[in-house]
Short mmCIF file of C-alpha atoms in Angstrom, two decimals:
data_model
loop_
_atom_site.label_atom_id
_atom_site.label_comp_id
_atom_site.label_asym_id
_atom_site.label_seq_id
_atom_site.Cartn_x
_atom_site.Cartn_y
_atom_site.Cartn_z
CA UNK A 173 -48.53 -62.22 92.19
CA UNK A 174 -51.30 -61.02 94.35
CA UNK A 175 -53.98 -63.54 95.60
CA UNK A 176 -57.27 -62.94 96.14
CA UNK A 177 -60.67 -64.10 97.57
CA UNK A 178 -63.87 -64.30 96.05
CA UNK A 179 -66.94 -63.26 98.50
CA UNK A 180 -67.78 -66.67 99.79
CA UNK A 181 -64.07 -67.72 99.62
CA UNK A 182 -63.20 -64.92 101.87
CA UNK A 183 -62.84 -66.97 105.38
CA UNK A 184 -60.32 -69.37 104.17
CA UNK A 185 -57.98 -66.53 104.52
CA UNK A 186 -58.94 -66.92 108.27
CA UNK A 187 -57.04 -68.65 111.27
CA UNK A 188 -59.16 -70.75 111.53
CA UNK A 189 -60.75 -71.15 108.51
CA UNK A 190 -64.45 -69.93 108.22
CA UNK A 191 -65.98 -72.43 105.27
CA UNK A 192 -68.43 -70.54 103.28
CA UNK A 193 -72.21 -70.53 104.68
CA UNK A 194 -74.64 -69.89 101.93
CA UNK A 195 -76.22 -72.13 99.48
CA UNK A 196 -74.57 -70.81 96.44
CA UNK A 197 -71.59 -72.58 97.34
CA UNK A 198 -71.78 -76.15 97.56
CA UNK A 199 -75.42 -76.08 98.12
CA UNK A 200 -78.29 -78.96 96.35
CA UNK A 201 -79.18 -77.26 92.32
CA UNK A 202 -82.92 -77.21 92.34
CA UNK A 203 -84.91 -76.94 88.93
CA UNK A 204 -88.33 -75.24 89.29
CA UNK A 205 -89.80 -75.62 85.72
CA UNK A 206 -93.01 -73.43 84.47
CA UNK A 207 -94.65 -74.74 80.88
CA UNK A 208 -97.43 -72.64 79.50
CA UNK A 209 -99.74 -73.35 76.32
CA UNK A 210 -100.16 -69.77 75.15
CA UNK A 211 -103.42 -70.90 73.67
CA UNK A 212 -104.73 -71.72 76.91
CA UNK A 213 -102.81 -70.49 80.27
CA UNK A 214 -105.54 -68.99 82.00
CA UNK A 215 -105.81 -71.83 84.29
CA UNK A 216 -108.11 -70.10 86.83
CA UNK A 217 -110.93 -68.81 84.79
CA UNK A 218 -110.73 -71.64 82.33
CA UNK A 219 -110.88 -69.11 79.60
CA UNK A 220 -108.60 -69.17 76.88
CA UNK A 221 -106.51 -65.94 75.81
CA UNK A 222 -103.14 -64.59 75.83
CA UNK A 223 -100.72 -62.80 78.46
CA UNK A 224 -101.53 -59.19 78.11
CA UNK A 225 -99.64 -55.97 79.01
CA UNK A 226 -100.82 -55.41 82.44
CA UNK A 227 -100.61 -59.37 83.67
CA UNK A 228 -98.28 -61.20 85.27
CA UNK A 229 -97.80 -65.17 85.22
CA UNK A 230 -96.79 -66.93 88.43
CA UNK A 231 -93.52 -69.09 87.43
CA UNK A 232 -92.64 -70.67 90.84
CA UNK A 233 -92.85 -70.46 94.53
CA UNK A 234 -88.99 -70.72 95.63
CA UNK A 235 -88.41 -71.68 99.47
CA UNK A 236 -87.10 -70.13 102.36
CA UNK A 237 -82.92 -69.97 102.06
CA UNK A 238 -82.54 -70.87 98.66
CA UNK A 239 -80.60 -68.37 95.98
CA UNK A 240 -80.72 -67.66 92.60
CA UNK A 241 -78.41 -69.58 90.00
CA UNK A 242 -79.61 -68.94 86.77
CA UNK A 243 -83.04 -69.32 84.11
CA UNK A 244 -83.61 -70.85 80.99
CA UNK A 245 -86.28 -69.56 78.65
CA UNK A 246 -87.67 -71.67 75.89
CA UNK A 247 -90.67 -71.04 73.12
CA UNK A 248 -92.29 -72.70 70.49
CA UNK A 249 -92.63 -69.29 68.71
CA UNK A 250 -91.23 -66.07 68.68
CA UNK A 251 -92.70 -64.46 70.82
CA UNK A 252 -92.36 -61.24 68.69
CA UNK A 253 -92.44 -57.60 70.32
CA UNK A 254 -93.74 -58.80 73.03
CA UNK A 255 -90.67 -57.89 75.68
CA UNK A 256 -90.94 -59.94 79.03
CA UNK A 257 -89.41 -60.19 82.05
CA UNK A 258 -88.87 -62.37 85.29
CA UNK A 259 -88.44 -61.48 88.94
CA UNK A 260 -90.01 -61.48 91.90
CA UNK A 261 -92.12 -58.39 91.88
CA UNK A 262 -95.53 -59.09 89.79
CA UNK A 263 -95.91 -55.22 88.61
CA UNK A 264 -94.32 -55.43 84.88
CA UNK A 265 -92.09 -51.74 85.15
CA UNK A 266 -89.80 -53.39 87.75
CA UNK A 267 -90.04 -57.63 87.24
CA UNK A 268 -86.37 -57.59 85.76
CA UNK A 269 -84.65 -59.24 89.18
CA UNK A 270 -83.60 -62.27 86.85
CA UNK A 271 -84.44 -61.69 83.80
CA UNK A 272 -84.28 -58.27 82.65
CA UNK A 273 -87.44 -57.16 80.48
CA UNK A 274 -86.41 -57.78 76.71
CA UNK A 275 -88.05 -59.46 73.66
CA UNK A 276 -87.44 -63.50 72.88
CA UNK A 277 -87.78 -63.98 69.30
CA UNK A 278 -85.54 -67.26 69.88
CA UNK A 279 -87.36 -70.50 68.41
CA UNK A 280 -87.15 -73.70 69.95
CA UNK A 281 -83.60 -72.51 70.95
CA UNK A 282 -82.89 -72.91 75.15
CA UNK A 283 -81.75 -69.38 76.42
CA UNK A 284 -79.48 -69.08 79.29
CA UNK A 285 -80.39 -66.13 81.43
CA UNK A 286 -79.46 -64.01 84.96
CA UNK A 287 -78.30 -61.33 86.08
CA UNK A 288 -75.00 -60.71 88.15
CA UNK A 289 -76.65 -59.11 90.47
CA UNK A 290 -79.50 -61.61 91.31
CA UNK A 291 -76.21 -64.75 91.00
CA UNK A 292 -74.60 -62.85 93.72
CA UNK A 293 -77.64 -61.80 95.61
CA UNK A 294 -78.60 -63.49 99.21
CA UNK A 295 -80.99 -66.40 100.07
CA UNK A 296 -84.34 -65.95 99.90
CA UNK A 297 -85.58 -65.23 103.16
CA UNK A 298 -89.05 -66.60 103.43
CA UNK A 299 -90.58 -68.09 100.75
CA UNK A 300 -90.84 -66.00 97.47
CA UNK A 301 -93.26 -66.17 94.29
CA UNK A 302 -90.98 -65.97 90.60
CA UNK A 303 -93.27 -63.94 88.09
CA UNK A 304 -93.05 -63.35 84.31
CA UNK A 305 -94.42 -60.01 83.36
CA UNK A 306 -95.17 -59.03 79.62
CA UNK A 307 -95.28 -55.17 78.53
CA UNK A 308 -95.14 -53.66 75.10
CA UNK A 309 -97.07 -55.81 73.21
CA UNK A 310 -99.24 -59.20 74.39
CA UNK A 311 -98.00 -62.75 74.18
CA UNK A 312 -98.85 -65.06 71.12
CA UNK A 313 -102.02 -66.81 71.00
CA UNK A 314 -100.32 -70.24 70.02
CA UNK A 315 -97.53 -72.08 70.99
CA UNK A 316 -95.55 -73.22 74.34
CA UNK A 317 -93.17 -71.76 76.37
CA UNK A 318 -91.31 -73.14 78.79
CA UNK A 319 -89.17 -71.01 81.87
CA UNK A 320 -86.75 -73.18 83.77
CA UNK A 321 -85.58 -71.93 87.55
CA UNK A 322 -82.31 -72.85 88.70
CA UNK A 323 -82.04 -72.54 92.29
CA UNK A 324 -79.26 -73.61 95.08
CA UNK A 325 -80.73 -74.61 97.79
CA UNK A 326 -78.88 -75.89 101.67
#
């Protein structure tokens, strides 16, 4: 039976053995949590409204070195056509990094969430703003949701 290493595994196979160096692997589990009223999250202008098409909310600001785990998405409501997405790039065609842009019509029901590619991706390397970006149709006017960040960090 063959044997194999995984990509941080890899140095054990090594005389001598290289332990793994990134923060994925045995690194601290960070949660970076971002709660919004949807009757109410324009914090800067004070203004009430909703998340529309073209705007982007500002989830977290994730340090130097750490790398993404994986998200948890939460709502009061459904948040109906509206599709959204979360990454790290605040213009709404390309925010799917972590979250790939797709509707939540889940209620009150945690949703796990990452992509492979962002899991296996490196540390950050300086710090980096986490956005979520709505297209298609605008957020609800009522309700809370709440997007949890899982980060490892060294």
């Amino acid at each position: 039976m063959a044997q194999y290493y995984s990509k941080e595994t890899a140095g054990y196979a090594s005389n001598p053995i290289i332990k793994p160096a990134t923060a994925a692997y045995g690194g601290r589990l960070r949660r970076y949590r971002a709660s919004m009223d949807l009757s109410a999250v324009n914090l800067t202008t004070g203004t009430t409204g909703n998340v529309g098409t073209s705007d982007s909310v500002i989830l977290a600001r994730v340090p130097t070195g750490a790398v993404f785990d994986f998200g948890m998405i939460t709502s009061s409501v459904t948040l109906g056509s509206a599709v959204v997405a979360i990454g790290t790039n605040p213009v709404h065609a390309s925010n799917g990094q972590y979250r790939a842009a797709a509707v939540f019509t889940a209620v009150d029901t945690p949703t796990l969430f990452g992509l492979a590619t962002a899991q296996a991706g490196s540390a950050n390397t300086s710090d980096t703003l986490v956005y979520l970006t709505c297209a298609t149709a605008a957020l609800p006017t009522s309700g809370t949701l709440v997007v949890d960040l899982y980060f490892n960090q060294p």
